[in-house]
């Protein structure tokens, strides 16, 4: 099992550009999550999906959209990137309350 | 609202010294708490959960409902313990609420 995979690993964007971060899990988990990690702020939940076909806002959803394409895949889209979105993004999936994290995407917006 | 506080941003100890990473939470009902660890440039991974009452890599954590604390302890720190540690209670919606993290640095 690959667990939780994310692409890309690194990305540099210019302000105003758009991009989609991809996440997939092969553990047949219902729930998937997107977090951002910033120094001194810990992990903050952006969006989550409790099951295929449903998505909900987390703590910091502004500037982001998500799509739960199927049970395996949960993508995060930045429509118009801003420097404040420079961060490390982690995708996670969960079985009951145990979360499994992806390796992260390091995004820089200039 | 559920909250979690990790009061120390950075904790620096020498190898072989005891270490305690503090975590306090506010929660209504019966909390379920976890510690996650992130080694340098690696993904977060579960270290331990309070309901399993286990010791992982020499670390233990006891839930103290009276003090609403879930401190992580290890009697003798090792250099390979250097990492970011996150305390995470489970929220009312089933999601984990992460603290801001404590960076543990174990010096030789």
Coordinates of C-alpha atoms in Angstrom, one line a residue:
Chain A
X1 CA 0.0 0.0 0.0
X2 CA 1.2 3.4 -0.9
X3 CA -0.9 5.0 1.8
X4 CA -1.6 8.7 1.1
X5 CA 0.2 10.2 -1.8
X6 CA 0.4 13.9 -2.9
X7 CA 1.5 15.6 -6.0
X8 CA 3.4 17.8 -6.6
X9 CA 6.0 17.8 -3.9
X10 CA 7.1 21.4 -4.6
X11 CA 5.5 24.2 -6.5
X12 CA 6.3 27.9 -7.1
X13 CA 3.5 30.1 -8.3
X14 CA 3.1 33.7 -9.1
X15 CA 0.4 35.8 -7.4
X16 CA -2.9 35.3 -9.3
X17 CA -2.0 31.9 -10.8
X18 CA -4.1 28.9 -10.2
X19 CA -3.2 25.3 -9.4
X20 CA -4.6 22.0 -8.1
X21 CA -3.0 19.9 -5.5
X22 CA -3.7 16.2 -5.9
X23 CA -4.2 13.7 -3.1
X24 CA -5.0 10.0 -3.3
X25 CA -5.3 7.2 -0.7
X26 CA -5.4 3.5 -1.2
X27 CA -6.7 2.5 2.2
X28 CA -10.4 2.7 1.4
X29 CA -10.9 5.4 4.0
X30 CA -14.1 7.4 3.9
X31 CA -12.7 10.6 5.4
X32 CA -10.1 12.8 3.8
X33 CA -8.6 16.2 4.8
X34 CA -6.5 19.1 3.7
X35 CA -4.3 20.9 6.2
X36 CA -1.8 23.7 5.9
X37 CA 1.2 23.9 8.1
X38 CA 2.8 27.2 9.0
X39 CA 5.6 28.0 11.5
X40 CA 4.1 28.8 14.9
X41 CA 0.6 28.0 13.7
X42 CA 0.6 24.3 13.8
X43 CA -1.7 22.5 11.4
X44 CA -4.9 24.2 10.4
X45 CA -7.8 22.4 8.7
X46 CA -8.7 23.9 5.3
X47 CA -11.4 21.5 4.1
X48 CA -12.5 17.9 4.8
X49 CA -14.6 15.3 3.2
X50 CA -16.4 12.9 5.5
X51 CA -17.4 10.6 2.6
X52 CA -17.5 10.5 -1.2
X53 CA -19.6 13.3 -2.5
X54 CA -19.5 15.5 0.6
X55 CA -17.1 18.3 1.5
X56 CA -17.1 20.8 4.5
X57 CA -15.2 23.9 5.4
X58 CA -12.6 23.7 8.1
X59 CA -10.9 26.5 10.0
X60 CA -9.3 28.3 7.1
X61 CA -11.2 27.7 3.8
X62 CA -11.0 31.1 2.2
X63 CA -9.1 31.1 -1.1
X64 CA -9.5 27.4 -1.6
X65 CA -11.9 24.9 -3.2
X66 CA -11.9 21.1 -3.0
X67 CA -13.3 18.2 -5.0
X68 CA -13.9 14.7 -3.7
X69 CA -13.6 13.1 -7.1
X70 CA -14.2 9.6 -5.8
X71 CA -13.4 7.7 -2.6
X72 CA -9.7 7.6 -3.4
X73 CA -9.0 11.2 -4.5
X74 CA -9.4 14.6 -2.8
X75 CA -8.0 17.6 -4.6
X76 CA -7.4 21.2 -3.4
X77 CA -7.6 24.1 -5.8
X78 CA -6.2 27.6 -5.4
X79 CA -8.0 29.7 -8.0
X80 CA -5.9 32.8 -7.6
X81 CA -2.9 32.2 -5.5
X82 CA -1.7 34.8 -2.9
X83 CA 1.6 35.1 -1.0
X84 CA -0.4 34.4 2.2
X85 CA -1.0 30.9 0.8
X86 CA 2.7 30.1 0.9
X87 CA 2.7 27.0 3.1
X88 CA 3.2 23.3 3.3
X89 CA 0.0 21.5 2.5
X90 CA -0.8 18.1 3.9
X91 CA -3.5 15.7 2.8
X92 CA -4.7 13.1 5.3
X93 CA -7.2 10.3 5.4
X94 CA -8.6 8.6 8.4
X95 CA -9.9 5.3 9.7
X96 CA -12.1 6.0 12.8
X97 CA -10.0 8.7 14.5
X98 CA -6.5 7.6 13.3
X99 CA -5.2 9.9 10.6
X100 CA -2.7 9.0 8.0
X101 CA -0.8 11.9 6.4
X102 CA 0.7 12.4 3.0
X103 CA 4.3 13.6 2.5
X104 CA 3.2 17.2 1.9
X105 CA 3.4 19.8 -0.9
X106 CA 5.6 22.8 -0.3
X107 CA 4.0 25.8 -2.1
X108 CA 5.6 29.2 -2.5
X109 CA 3.6 32.1 -3.9
X110 CA 5.7 35.0 -5.1
Chain B
X1 CA -15.2 25.4 21.7
X2 CA -12.6 22.7 21.9
X3 CA -9.1 24.1 22.2
X4 CA -5.6 22.7 22.7
X5 CA -2.6 24.5 24.1
X6 CA 1.0 23.5 23.8
X7 CA 2.7 26.3 25.8
X8 CA 6.2 25.6 24.6
X9 CA 7.2 26.4 21.1
X10 CA 10.7 25.0 21.6
X11 CA 12.0 22.6 24.2
X12 CA 15.7 21.9 24.3
X13 CA 17.3 19.1 26.4
X14 CA 20.5 17.1 26.6
X15 CA 20.6 13.5 25.6
X16 CA 19.7 11.3 28.5
X17 CA 17.7 14.0 30.3
X18 CA 14.0 13.6 31.0
X19 CA 11.6 15.4 28.7
X20 CA 8.0 16.5 29.2
X21 CA 6.0 18.1 26.4
X22 CA 3.0 19.9 27.8
X23 CA -0.5 19.8 26.4
X24 CA -3.6 21.2 27.9
X25 CA -7.1 21.0 26.3
X26 CA -10.5 22.3 26.8
X27 CA -13.2 19.9 25.9
X28 CA -16.8 19.1 26.8
X29 CA -17.5 15.4 27.2
X30 CA -15.0 12.6 27.1
X31 CA -12.0 13.5 25.1
X32 CA -10.0 11.3 22.9
X33 CA -6.4 12.5 22.6
X34 CA -3.4 11.8 20.4
X35 CA 0.2 12.8 20.0
X36 CA 1.6 13.1 16.5
X37 CA 5.2 13.5 15.6
X38 CA 6.9 15.0 12.6
X39 CA 10.6 14.2 12.0
X40 CA 12.6 16.6 9.8
X41 CA 11.0 16.9 6.4
X42 CA 8.8 13.8 6.9
X43 CA 5.1 13.4 7.1
X44 CA 3.2 13.5 10.4
X45 CA 2.7 10.2 12.0
X46 CA 0.8 8.9 15.0
X47 CA 3.0 8.5 18.1
X48 CA 0.4 7.4 20.6
X49 CA -3.2 7.7 21.6
X50 CA -4.4 7.8 25.2
X51 CA -6.9 5.0 25.0
X52 CA -4.3 2.5 24.1
X53 CA -2.2 3.3 27.1
X54 CA 0.9 2.2 25.4
X55 CA 4.5 3.3 25.3
X56 CA 5.9 4.1 21.9
X57 CA 9.7 4.8 21.5
X58 CA 9.8 5.2 25.2
X59 CA 7.2 7.9 25.3
X60 CA 4.1 7.8 27.4
X61 CA 1.2 10.2 28.0
X62 CA -1.4 10.1 30.7
X63 CA -4.7 11.8 30.4
X64 CA -5.4 13.9 33.5
X65 CA -9.0 14.9 33.3
X66 CA -8.8 17.0 36.5
X67 CA -6.0 19.1 35.1
X68 CA -7.3 18.7 31.5
X69 CA -3.8 17.7 30.5
X70 CA -2.2 15.1 28.3
X71 CA 1.5 15.7 28.7
X72 CA 4.0 13.6 26.7
X73 CA 6.9 12.2 28.7
X74 CA 10.1 10.3 28.2
X75 CA 12.6 9.5 31.0
X76 CA 15.7 9.6 28.9
X77 CA 15.7 11.6 25.7
X78 CA 17.6 10.5 22.6
X79 CA 19.0 12.6 19.7
X80 CA 16.6 10.8 17.3
X81 CA 13.7 12.1 19.3
X82 CA 14.3 15.6 17.9
X83 CA 11.2 16.5 16.0
X84 CA 8.0 18.5 16.1
X85 CA 5.3 17.1 18.4
X86 CA 1.7 17.9 18.1
X87 CA -1.0 17.2 20.6
X88 CA -4.4 16.6 19.1
X89 CA -7.7 16.1 20.8
X90 CA -10.6 14.8 18.8
X91 CA -13.2 17.4 18.1
X92 CA -16.9 17.1 18.5
X93 CA -17.3 16.6 14.7
X94 CA -14.8 13.7 14.8
X95 CA -11.9 15.7 13.4
X96 CA -8.6 16.2 15.1
X97 CA -7.7 19.7 16.4
X98 CA -4.0 20.2 16.3
X99 CA -2.0 22.3 18.8
X100 CA 0.6 24.6 17.4
X101 CA 3.3 22.1 18.1
X102 CA 6.4 21.9 20.2
X103 CA 9.8 21.5 18.6
X104 CA 11.9 19.2 20.7
X105 CA 15.7 19.5 20.3
X106 CA 17.8 16.9 21.9
X107 CA 21.5 17.9 22.1
X108 CA 24.3 15.4 22.4

